[in-house]
Coordinates of C-alpha atoms and ligand atoms in Angstrom, one line a residue:
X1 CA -89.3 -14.7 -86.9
X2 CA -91.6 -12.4 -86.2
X3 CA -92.3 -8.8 -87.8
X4 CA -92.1 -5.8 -85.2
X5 CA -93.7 -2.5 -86.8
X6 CA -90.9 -0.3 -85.0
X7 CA -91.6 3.7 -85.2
X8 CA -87.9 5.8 -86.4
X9 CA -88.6 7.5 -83.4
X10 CA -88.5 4.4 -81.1
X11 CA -85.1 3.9 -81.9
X12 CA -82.4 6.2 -79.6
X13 CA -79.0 5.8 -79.2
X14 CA -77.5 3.9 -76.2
X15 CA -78.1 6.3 -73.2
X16 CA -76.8 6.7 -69.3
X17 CA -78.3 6.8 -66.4
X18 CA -76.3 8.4 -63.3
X19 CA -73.8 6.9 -61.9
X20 CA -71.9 6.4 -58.5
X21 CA -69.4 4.1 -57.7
X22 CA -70.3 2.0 -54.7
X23 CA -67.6 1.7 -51.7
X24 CA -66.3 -1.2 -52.3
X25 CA -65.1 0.4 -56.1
X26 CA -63.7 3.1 -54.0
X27 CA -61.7 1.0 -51.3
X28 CA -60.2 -2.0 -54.3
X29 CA -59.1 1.4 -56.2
X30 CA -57.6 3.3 -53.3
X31 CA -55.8 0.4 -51.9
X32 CA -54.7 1.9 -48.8
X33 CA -52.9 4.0 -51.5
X34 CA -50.5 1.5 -52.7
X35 CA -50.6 0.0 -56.2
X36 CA -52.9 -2.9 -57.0
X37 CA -50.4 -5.9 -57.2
X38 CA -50.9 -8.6 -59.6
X39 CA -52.1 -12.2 -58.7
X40 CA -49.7 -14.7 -59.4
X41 CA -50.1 -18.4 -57.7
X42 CA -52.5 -16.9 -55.5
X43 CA -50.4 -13.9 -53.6
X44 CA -50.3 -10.4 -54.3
X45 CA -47.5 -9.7 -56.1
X46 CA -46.1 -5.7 -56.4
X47 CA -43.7 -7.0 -59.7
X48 CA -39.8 -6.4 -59.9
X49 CA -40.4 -3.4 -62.4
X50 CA -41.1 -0.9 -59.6
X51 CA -43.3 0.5 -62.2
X52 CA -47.0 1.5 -62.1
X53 CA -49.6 2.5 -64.1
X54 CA -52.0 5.1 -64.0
X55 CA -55.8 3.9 -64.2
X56 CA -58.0 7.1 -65.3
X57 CA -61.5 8.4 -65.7
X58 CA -61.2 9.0 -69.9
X59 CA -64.7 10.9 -69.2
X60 CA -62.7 13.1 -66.6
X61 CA -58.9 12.4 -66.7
X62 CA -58.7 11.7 -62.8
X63 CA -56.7 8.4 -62.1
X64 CA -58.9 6.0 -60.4
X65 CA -56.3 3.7 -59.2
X66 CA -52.1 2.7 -59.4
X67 CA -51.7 -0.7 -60.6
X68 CA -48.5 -2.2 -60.5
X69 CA -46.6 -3.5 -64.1
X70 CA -45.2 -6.7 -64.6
X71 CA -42.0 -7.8 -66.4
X72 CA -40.3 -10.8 -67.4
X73 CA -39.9 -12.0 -63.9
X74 CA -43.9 -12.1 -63.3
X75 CA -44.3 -13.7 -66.8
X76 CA -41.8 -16.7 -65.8
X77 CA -43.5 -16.6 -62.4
X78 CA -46.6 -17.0 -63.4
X79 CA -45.9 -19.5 -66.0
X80 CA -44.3 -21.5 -63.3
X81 CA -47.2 -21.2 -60.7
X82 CA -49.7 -22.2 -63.8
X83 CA -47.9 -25.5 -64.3
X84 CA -47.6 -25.9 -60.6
X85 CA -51.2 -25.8 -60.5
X86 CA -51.9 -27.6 -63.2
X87 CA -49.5 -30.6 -62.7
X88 CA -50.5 -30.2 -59.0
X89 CA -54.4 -31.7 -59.2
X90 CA -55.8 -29.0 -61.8
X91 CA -55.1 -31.5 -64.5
X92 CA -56.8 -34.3 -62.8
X93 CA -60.6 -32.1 -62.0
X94 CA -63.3 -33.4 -63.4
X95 CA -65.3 -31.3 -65.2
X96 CA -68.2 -30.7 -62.3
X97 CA -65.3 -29.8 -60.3
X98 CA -64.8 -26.9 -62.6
X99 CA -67.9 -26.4 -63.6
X100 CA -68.7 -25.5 -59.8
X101 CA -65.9 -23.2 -59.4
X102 CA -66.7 -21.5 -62.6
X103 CA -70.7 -21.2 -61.5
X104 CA -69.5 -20.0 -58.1
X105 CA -67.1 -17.3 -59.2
X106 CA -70.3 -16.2 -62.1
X107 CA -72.6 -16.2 -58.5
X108 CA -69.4 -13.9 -56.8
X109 CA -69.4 -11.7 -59.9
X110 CA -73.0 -11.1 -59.7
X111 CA -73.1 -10.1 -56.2
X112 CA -70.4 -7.3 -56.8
X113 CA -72.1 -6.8 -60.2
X114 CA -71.9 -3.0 -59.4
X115 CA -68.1 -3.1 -59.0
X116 CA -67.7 -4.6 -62.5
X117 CA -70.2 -1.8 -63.7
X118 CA -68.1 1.3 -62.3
X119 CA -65.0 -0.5 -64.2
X120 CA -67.0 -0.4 -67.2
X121 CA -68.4 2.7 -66.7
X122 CA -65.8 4.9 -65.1
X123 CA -62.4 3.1 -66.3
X124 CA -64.1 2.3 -69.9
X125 CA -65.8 5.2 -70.7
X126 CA -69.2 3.3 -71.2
X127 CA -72.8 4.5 -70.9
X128 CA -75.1 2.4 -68.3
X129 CA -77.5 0.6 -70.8
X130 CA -74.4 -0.9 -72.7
X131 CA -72.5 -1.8 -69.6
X132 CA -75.3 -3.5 -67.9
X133 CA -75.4 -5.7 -71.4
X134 CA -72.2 -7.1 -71.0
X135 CA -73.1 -7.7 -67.4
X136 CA -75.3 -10.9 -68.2
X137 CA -72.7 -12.5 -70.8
X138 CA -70.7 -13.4 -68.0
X139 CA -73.3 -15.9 -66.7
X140 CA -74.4 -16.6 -70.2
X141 CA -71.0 -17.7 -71.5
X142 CA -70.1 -19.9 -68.5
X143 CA -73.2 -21.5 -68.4
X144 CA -72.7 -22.3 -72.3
X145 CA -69.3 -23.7 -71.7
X146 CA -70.5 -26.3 -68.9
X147 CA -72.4 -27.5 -70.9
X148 CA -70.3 -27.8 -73.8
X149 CA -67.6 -29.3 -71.3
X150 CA -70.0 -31.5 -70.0
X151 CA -70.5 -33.1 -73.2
X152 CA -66.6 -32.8 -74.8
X153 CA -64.5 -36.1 -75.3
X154 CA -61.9 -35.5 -73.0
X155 CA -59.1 -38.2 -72.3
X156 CA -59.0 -41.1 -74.8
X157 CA -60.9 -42.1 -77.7
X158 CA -62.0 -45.9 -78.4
X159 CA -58.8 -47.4 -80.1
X160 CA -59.3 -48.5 -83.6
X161 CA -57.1 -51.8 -85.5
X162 CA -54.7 -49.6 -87.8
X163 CA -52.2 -52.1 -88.4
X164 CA -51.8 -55.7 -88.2
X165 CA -51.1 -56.0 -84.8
X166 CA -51.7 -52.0 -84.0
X167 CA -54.2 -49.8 -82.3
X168 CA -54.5 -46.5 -82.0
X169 CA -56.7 -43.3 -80.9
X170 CA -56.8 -40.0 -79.8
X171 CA -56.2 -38.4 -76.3
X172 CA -57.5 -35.2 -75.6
X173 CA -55.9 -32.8 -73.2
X174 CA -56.0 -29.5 -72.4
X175 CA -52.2 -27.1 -73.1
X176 CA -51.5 -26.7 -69.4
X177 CA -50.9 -23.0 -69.0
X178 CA -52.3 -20.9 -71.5
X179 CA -53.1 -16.9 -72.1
X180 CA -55.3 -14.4 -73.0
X181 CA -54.5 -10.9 -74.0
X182 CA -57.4 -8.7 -73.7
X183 CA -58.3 -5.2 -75.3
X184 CA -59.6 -2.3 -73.5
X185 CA -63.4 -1.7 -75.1
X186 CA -65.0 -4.8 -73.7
X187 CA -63.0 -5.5 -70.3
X188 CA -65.8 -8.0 -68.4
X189 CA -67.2 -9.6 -71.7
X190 CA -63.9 -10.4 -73.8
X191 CA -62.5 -11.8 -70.4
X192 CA -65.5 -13.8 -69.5
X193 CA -65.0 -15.3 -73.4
X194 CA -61.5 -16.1 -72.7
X195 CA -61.9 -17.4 -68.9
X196 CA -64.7 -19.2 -69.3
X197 CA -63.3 -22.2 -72.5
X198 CA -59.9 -21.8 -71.3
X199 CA -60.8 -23.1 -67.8
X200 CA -63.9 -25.5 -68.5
X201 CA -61.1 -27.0 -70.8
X202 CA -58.6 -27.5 -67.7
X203 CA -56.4 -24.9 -68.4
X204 CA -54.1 -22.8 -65.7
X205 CA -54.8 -19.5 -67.0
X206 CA -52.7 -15.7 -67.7
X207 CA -54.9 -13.3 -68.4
X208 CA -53.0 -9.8 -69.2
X209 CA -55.9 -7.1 -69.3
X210 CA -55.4 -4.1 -71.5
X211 CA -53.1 -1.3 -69.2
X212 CA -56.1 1.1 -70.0
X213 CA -58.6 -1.3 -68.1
X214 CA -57.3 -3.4 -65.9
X215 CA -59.5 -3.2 -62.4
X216 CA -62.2 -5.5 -63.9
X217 CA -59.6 -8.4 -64.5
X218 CA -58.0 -8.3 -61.2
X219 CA -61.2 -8.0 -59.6
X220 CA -62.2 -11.1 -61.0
X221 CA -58.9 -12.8 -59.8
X222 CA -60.1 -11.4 -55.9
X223 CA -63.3 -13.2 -56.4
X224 CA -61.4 -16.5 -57.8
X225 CA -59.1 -16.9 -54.9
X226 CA -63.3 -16.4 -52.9
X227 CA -64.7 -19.0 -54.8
X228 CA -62.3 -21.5 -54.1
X229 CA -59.9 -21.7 -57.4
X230 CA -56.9 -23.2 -56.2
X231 CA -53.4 -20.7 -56.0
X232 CA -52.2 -20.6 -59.8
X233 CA -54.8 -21.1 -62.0
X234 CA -55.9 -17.6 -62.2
X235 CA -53.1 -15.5 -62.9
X236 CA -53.9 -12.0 -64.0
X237 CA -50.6 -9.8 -65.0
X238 CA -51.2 -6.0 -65.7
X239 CA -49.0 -4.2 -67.6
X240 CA -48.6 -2.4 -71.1
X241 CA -48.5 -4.7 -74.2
X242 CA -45.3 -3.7 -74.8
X243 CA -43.8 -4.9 -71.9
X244 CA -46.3 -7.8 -70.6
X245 CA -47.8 -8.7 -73.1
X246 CA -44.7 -9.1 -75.4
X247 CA -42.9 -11.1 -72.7
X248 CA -46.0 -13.3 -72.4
X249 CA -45.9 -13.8 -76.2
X250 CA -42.4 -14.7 -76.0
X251 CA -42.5 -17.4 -73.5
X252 CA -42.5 -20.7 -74.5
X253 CA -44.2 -22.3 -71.3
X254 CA -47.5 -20.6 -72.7
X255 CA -48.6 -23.2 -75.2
X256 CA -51.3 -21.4 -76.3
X257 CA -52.3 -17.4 -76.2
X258 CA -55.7 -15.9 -77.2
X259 CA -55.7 -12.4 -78.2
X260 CA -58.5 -9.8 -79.0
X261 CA -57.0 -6.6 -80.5
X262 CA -56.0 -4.7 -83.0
X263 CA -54.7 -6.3 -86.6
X264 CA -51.3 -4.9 -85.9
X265 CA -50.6 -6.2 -82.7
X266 CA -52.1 -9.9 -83.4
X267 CA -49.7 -10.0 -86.1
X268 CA -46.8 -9.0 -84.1
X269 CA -47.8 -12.0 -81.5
X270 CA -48.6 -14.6 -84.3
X271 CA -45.1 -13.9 -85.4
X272 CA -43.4 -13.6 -81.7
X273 CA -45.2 -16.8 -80.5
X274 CA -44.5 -18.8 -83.8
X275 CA -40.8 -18.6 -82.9
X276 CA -41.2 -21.3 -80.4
X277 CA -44.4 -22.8 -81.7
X278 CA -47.0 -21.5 -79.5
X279 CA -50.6 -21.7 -80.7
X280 CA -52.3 -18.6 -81.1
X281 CA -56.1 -17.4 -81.8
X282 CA -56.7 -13.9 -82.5
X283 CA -59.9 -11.9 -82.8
X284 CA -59.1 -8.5 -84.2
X285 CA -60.4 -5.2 -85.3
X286 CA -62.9 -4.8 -88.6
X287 CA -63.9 -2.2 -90.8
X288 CA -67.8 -3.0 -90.6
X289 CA -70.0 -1.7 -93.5
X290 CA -74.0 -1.6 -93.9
X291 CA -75.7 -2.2 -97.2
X292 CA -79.3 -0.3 -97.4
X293 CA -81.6 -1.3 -100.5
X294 CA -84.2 0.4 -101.9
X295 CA -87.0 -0.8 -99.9
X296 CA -85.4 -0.1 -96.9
X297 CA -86.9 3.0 -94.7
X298 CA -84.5 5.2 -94.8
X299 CA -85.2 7.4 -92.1
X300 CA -86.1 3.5 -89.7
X301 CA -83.0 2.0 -90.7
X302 CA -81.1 5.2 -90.6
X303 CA -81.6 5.0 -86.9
X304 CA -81.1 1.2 -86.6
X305 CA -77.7 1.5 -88.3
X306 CA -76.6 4.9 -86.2
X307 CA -77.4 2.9 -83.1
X308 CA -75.1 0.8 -84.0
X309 CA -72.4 3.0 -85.3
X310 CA -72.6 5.0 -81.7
X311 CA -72.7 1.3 -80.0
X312 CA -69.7 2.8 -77.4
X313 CA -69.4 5.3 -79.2
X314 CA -68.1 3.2 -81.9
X315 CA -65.5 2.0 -80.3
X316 CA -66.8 -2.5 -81.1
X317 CA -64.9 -4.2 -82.9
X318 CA -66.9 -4.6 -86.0
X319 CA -69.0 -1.3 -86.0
X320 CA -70.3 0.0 -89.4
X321 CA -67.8 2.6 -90.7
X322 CA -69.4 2.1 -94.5
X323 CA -72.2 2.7 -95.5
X324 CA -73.4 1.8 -99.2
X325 CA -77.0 2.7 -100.0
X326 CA -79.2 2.8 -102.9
X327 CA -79.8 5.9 -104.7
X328 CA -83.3 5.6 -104.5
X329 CA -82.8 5.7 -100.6
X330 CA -79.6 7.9 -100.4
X331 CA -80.5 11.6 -99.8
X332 CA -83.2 10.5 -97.4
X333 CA -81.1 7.8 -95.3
X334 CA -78.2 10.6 -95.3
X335 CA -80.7 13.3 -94.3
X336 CA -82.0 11.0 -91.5
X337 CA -78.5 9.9 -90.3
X338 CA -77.5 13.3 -89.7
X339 CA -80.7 14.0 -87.8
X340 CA -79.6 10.9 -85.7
X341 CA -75.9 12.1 -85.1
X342 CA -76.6 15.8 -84.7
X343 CA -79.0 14.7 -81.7
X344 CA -76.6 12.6 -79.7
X345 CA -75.9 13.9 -76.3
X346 CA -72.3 14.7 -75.9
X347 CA -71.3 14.1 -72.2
X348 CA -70.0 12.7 -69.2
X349 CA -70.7 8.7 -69.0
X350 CA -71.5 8.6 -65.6
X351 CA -74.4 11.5 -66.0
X352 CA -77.8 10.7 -67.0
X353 CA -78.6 11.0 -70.6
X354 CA -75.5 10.9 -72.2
X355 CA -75.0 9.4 -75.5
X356 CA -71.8 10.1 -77.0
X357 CA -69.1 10.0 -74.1
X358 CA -65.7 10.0 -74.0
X359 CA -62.9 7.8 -76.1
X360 CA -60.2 5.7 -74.4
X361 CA -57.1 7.8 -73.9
X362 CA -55.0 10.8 -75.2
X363 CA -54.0 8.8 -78.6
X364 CA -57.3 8.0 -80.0
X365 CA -58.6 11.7 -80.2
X366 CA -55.4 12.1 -83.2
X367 CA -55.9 8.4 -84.5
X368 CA -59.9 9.7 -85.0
X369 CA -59.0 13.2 -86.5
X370 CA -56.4 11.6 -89.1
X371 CA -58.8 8.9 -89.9
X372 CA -60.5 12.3 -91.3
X373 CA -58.5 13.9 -92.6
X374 CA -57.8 10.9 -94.8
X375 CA -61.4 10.6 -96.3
X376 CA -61.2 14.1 -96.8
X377 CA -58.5 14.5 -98.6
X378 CA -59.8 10.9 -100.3
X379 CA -62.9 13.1 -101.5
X380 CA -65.4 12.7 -99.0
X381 CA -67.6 15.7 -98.4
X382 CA -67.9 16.3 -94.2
X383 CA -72.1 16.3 -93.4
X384 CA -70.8 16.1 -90.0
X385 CA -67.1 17.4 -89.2
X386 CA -66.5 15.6 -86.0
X387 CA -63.2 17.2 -83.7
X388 CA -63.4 17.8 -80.6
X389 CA -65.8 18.5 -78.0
X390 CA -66.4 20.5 -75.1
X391 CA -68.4 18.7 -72.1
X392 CA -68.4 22.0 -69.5
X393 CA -67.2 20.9 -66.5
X394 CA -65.5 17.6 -67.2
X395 CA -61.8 17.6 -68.6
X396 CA -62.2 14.5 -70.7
X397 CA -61.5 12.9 -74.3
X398 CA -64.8 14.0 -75.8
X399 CA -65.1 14.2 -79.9
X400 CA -67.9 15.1 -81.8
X401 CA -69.7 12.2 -84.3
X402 CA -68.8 12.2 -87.8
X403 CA -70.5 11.7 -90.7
X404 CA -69.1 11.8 -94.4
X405 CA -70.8 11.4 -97.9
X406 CA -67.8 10.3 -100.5
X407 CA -68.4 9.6 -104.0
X408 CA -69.5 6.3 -105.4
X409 CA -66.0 3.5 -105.4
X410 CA -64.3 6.0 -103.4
X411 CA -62.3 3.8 -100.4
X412 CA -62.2 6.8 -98.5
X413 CA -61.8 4.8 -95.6
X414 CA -59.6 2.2 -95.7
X415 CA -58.6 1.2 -92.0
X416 CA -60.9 1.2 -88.5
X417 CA -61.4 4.7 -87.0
X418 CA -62.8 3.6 -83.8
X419 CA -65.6 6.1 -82.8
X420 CA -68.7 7.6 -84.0
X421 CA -67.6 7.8 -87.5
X422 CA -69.5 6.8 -90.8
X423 CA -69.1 7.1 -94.3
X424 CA -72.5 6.9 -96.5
X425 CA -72.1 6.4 -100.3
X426 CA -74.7 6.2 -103.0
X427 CA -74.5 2.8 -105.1
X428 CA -76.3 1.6 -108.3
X429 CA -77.2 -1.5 -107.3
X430 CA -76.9 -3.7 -103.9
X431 CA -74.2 -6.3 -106.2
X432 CA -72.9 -2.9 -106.5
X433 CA -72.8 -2.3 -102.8
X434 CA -71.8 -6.0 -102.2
X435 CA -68.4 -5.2 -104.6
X436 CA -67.3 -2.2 -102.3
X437 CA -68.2 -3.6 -99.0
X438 CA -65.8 -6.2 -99.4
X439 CA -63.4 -4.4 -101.0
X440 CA -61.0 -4.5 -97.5
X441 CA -58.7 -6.7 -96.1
X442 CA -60.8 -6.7 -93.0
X443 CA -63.4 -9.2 -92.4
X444 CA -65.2 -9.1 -88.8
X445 CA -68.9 -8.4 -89.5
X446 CA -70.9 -6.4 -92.3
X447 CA -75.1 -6.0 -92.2
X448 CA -77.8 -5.6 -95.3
X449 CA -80.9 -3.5 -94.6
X450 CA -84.0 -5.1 -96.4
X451 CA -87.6 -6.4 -96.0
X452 CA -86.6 -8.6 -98.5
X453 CA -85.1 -11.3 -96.0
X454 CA -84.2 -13.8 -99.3
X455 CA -82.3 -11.5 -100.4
X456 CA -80.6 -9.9 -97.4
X457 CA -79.2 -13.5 -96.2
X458 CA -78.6 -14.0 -100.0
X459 CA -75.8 -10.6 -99.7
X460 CA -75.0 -11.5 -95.9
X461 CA -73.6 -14.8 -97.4
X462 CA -71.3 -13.0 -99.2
X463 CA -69.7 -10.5 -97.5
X464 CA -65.8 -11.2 -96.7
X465 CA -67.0 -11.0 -93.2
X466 CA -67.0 -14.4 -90.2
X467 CA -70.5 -12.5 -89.5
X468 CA -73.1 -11.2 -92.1
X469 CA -75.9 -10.2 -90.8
X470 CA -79.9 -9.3 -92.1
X471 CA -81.5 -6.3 -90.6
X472 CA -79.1 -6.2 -87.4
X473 CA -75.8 -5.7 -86.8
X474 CA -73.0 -6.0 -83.4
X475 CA -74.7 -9.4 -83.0
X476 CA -73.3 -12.4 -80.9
X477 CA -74.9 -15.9 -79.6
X478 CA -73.5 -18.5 -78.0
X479 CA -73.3 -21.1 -80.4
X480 CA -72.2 -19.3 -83.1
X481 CA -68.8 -18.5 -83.6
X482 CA -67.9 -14.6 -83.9
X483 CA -64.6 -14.7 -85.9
X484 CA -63.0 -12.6 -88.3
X485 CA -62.0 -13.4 -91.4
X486 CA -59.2 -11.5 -93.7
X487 CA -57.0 -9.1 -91.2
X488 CA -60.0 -9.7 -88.5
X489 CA -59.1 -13.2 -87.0
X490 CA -58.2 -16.5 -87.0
X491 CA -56.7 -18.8 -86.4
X492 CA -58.8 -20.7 -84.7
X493 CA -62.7 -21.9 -84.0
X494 CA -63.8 -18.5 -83.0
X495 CA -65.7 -17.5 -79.7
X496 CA -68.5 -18.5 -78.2
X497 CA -68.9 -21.7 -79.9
X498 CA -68.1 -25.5 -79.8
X499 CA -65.1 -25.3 -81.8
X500 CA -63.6 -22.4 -79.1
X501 CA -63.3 -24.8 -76.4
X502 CA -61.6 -27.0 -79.0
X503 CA -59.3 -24.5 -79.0
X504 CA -58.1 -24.8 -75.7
X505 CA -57.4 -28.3 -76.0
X506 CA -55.2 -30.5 -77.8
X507 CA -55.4 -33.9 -79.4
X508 CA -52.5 -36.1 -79.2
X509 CA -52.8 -39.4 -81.3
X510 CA -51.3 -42.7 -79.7
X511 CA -50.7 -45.5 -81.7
X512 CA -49.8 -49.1 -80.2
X513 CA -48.1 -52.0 -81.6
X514 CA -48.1 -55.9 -79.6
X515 CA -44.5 -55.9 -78.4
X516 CA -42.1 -57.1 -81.2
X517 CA -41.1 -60.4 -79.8
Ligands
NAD601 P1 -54.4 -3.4 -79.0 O1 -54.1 -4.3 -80.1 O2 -53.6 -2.1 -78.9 O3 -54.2 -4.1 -77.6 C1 -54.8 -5.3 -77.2 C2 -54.0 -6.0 -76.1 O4 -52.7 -6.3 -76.6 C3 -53.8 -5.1 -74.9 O5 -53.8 -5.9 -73.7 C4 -52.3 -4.6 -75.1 O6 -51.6 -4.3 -73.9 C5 -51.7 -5.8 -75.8 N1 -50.5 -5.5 -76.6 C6 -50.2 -4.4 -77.3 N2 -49.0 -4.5 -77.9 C7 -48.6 -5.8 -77.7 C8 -47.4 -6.6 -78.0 N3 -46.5 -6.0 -78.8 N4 -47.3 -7.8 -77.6 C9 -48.3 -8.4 -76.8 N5 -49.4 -7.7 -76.4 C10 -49.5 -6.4 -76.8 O7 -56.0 -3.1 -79.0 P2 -56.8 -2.1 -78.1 O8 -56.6 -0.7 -78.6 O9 -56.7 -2.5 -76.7 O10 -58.3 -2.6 -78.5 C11 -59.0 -2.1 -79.7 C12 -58.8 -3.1 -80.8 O11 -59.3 -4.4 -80.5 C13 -59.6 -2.7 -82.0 O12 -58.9 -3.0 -83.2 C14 -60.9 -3.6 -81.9 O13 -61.6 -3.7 -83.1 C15 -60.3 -4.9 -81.5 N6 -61.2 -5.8 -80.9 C16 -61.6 -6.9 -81.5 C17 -62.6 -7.8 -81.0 C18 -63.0 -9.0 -81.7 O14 -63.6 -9.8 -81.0 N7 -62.7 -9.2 -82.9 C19 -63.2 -7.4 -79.8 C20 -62.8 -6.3 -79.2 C21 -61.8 -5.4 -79.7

């Protein structure tokens, strides 16, 4: 590993550079004014709900596109045109058959790379840097499950003698038609993580995008029928979760469903789905917290850790929301965290500079301000008072960041608060620090903050957390899972990892005895 000597000052928030969409944004979105249709076996289908959905600008409220909802009928349909394709040759592909659809839909992507950037940007609410991030993961994660695929056991084992005059082994197969449920805060990154195993597997595939962000997914499913997937093994089915997606987790043709969410909702599907004995993976929300030690910088790792807390504005999955430092550290890592926050650039994401842009929808801005209201009245003192903020010009959901100090054991906030929202707390002692961190029923991804690294991975190792991390935080690598533990996750291998394309495969075991006579 080696040692950078990184200034406080080198260290700035995520940041936007202008943005326009280009045309071709502009024309899939207007649509000839029509709704955008699902794909379902390969045609445009408008859905039997008559019902659309509004796609907005959060950073500016103005609807970027219709897109049409589906109901039961599209669920069935699409289950139906996934087995169709499946039992129809999908099954019998070999993996370079895939493989070369997959790497020629990753070459389609990157040549309309700027249409999956204005989703990101003008549909998600996302500043430039962090969307042209999750650009390259597309590319990164199919190329990691090729190879993967490449060297899985798929088909039959070598028989073993298990019985006198009996052998048996193992055939491995993938489900046949199977889904993923997407949230709204990583649209091209969380699909690409579902896509990607499910299909390298051998897997028809649903995938219902979040009714916030759904132009990235059906893009996506424009560029499959391009590359050459055959009609039915990309279905994508917008439409609110409480229509689509519970009709999807209710249907028993899908044999197996991967969601990324919210705890609420993956318990909801486990429990829908488990009524006719579908499998289901789920990565959900966390309640991330940061451990600083003594012989931390303050004011360096201040900056590191706010980074991360603003990481979309605080809006990933496991972004730090506690804070425990030592109180040899305290006043001057608080002092220097405000110093970070107060300087964030409220403002349109689309507009050079911005820091801090808008959040999702209308709902999160009250979800935010009672997440609060609760530490307050929990005992935490406001540094920073958050509410709302005014971006002149652009009618948007904008909020200011928050920043709370609460006394020492105080769980002044229990649950995730989704945005630019931290609460710092003095400890005794980094066991100390260790005790409250995991003092939730979350468990997606907690950091220490040390130049002792023995130490740091010594802590990291026990968090309650799938992640711990030293000196870093909002990490992911092929290779290594990223699943949740406690209300965060599971079941299930996690993503990005050997075990996920596991997942998307199942093991029969066939045994054979010399006929009886
Ligand atoms: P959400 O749970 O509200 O929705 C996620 C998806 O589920 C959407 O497509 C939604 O339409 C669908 N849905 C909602 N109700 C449903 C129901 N009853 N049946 C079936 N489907 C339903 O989450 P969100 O607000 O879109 O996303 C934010 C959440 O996702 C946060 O909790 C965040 O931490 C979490 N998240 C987790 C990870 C991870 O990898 N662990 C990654 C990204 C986001």
């Amino acid at each position: 590993m080696s040692t950078t000597t990184l200034k406080p000052t080198d260290i700035q928030a995520f940041t936007a550079e202008d943005f326009s969409p280009p045309d071709a944004f502009v024309n899939f979105c207007t649509n000839g004014g029509q709704p955008l249709d699902s794909i379902i076996g390969g045609k445009r289908v408008p859905g039997s709900m008559n019902a659309a959905i509004d796609v907005i600008n959060p950073g500016t409220k103005e609807v970027l596109a219709r897109v049409a909802e589906m109901g039961y009928d599209e669920v069935n349909l699409a289950v139906e045109c996934g087995y169709q394709a499946y039992h129809g040759g999908w099954k019998r592909t070999s993996v370079e058959e895939r493989a070369a659809l997959v790497l020629k839909l990753v070459e389609l992507f990157e040549r309309d790379k700027d249409v999956f950037l204005a989703c990101e940007i003008l549909n998600g609410g996302k500043v430039s840097e962090l969307a042209e991030g999750d650009m390259g993961v597309v590319r990164r994660s199919a190329e990691y499950f090729v190879g993967i695929a490449r060297k899985a056991l798929f088909g039959d084992s070598v028989a073993i003698r298990v019985g006198k005059r009996m052998n048996g082994y193992t055939h491995v197969e993938p489900w046949g038609v199977v889904a993923g449920i997407i949230p709204w805060n990583y649209p091209v990154v969380l699909t690409a993580w579902f896509m990607m195993p499910a299909l390298m597997a051998g897997n028809c595939i649903i995938i219902k995008p979040s009714e916030e962000t759904p132009l990235s997914a059906l893009y996506f499913a424009k560029l499959a029928e391009e590359a050459g997937f055959p009609a039915g093994v990309i279905n994508v089915l917008p439409g609110r979760g409480e229509l689509t997606g519970k009709f999807i987790s209710e249907h028993p043709g899908i044999r197996y469903i991967s969601f990324t969410g919210s705890p609420g909702v993956g318990q909801a599907i486990l429990q829908a789905a488990d009524k006719h004995g579908t499998r289901v993976k789920r990565e959900m929300g966390g309640n991330g917290s940061a451990i600083v030690c003594s012989d931390a910088d303050p004011e360096l790792v201040a900056r590191m850790i706010g980074r991360n807390v603003n990481q979309h504005y605080g809006q990933t999955c496991s972004t730090i929301h506690r804070v425990f430092a030592e109180r040899s550290v305290f006043e001057d890592f608080l002092e220097a965290s405000q110093g970070f926050f107060k300087e964030l650039v409220i403002g349109n994401q689309a507009k050079r500079g911005t820091q801090l842009g808008p959040v999702i929808n209308s709902r999160q801005p009250q979800r935010i301000m009672e997440g609060i209201a609760f530490a307050k009245a929990k005992g935490a003192d406001a540094i920073l008072e958050g509410g709302h903020a005014l971006v002149p010009g652009c009618d948007g959901y904008y909020l200011k960041p928050t920043l709370l100090r609460s006394p020492t054991g105080s769980n002044c906030n229990p649950s995730e608060v989704f945005h630019a929202f931290v609460n710092v707390q003095p400890v005794d002692s980094v066991e100390q620090a260790l005790q409250f961190a995991n003092n939730t029923l979350y468990g997606l991804g907690s950091s220490v903050w040390t130049k002792d690294l023995e130490l740091g991975q010594r802590i990291a190792k026990q968090f309650r957390d799938g992640t711990g991390q030293v000196n870093c935080h909002n990490t992911v690598a092929d290779g290594i899972p990223y699943a949740g533990q406690g209300i965060s996750g599971g079941p299930g291998g996690g993503v990005s990892c050997t075990d996920t394309l596991r997942d998307y495969l199942q093991t029969k075991a066939i045994y054979v005895s010399e006929y009886p006579g």
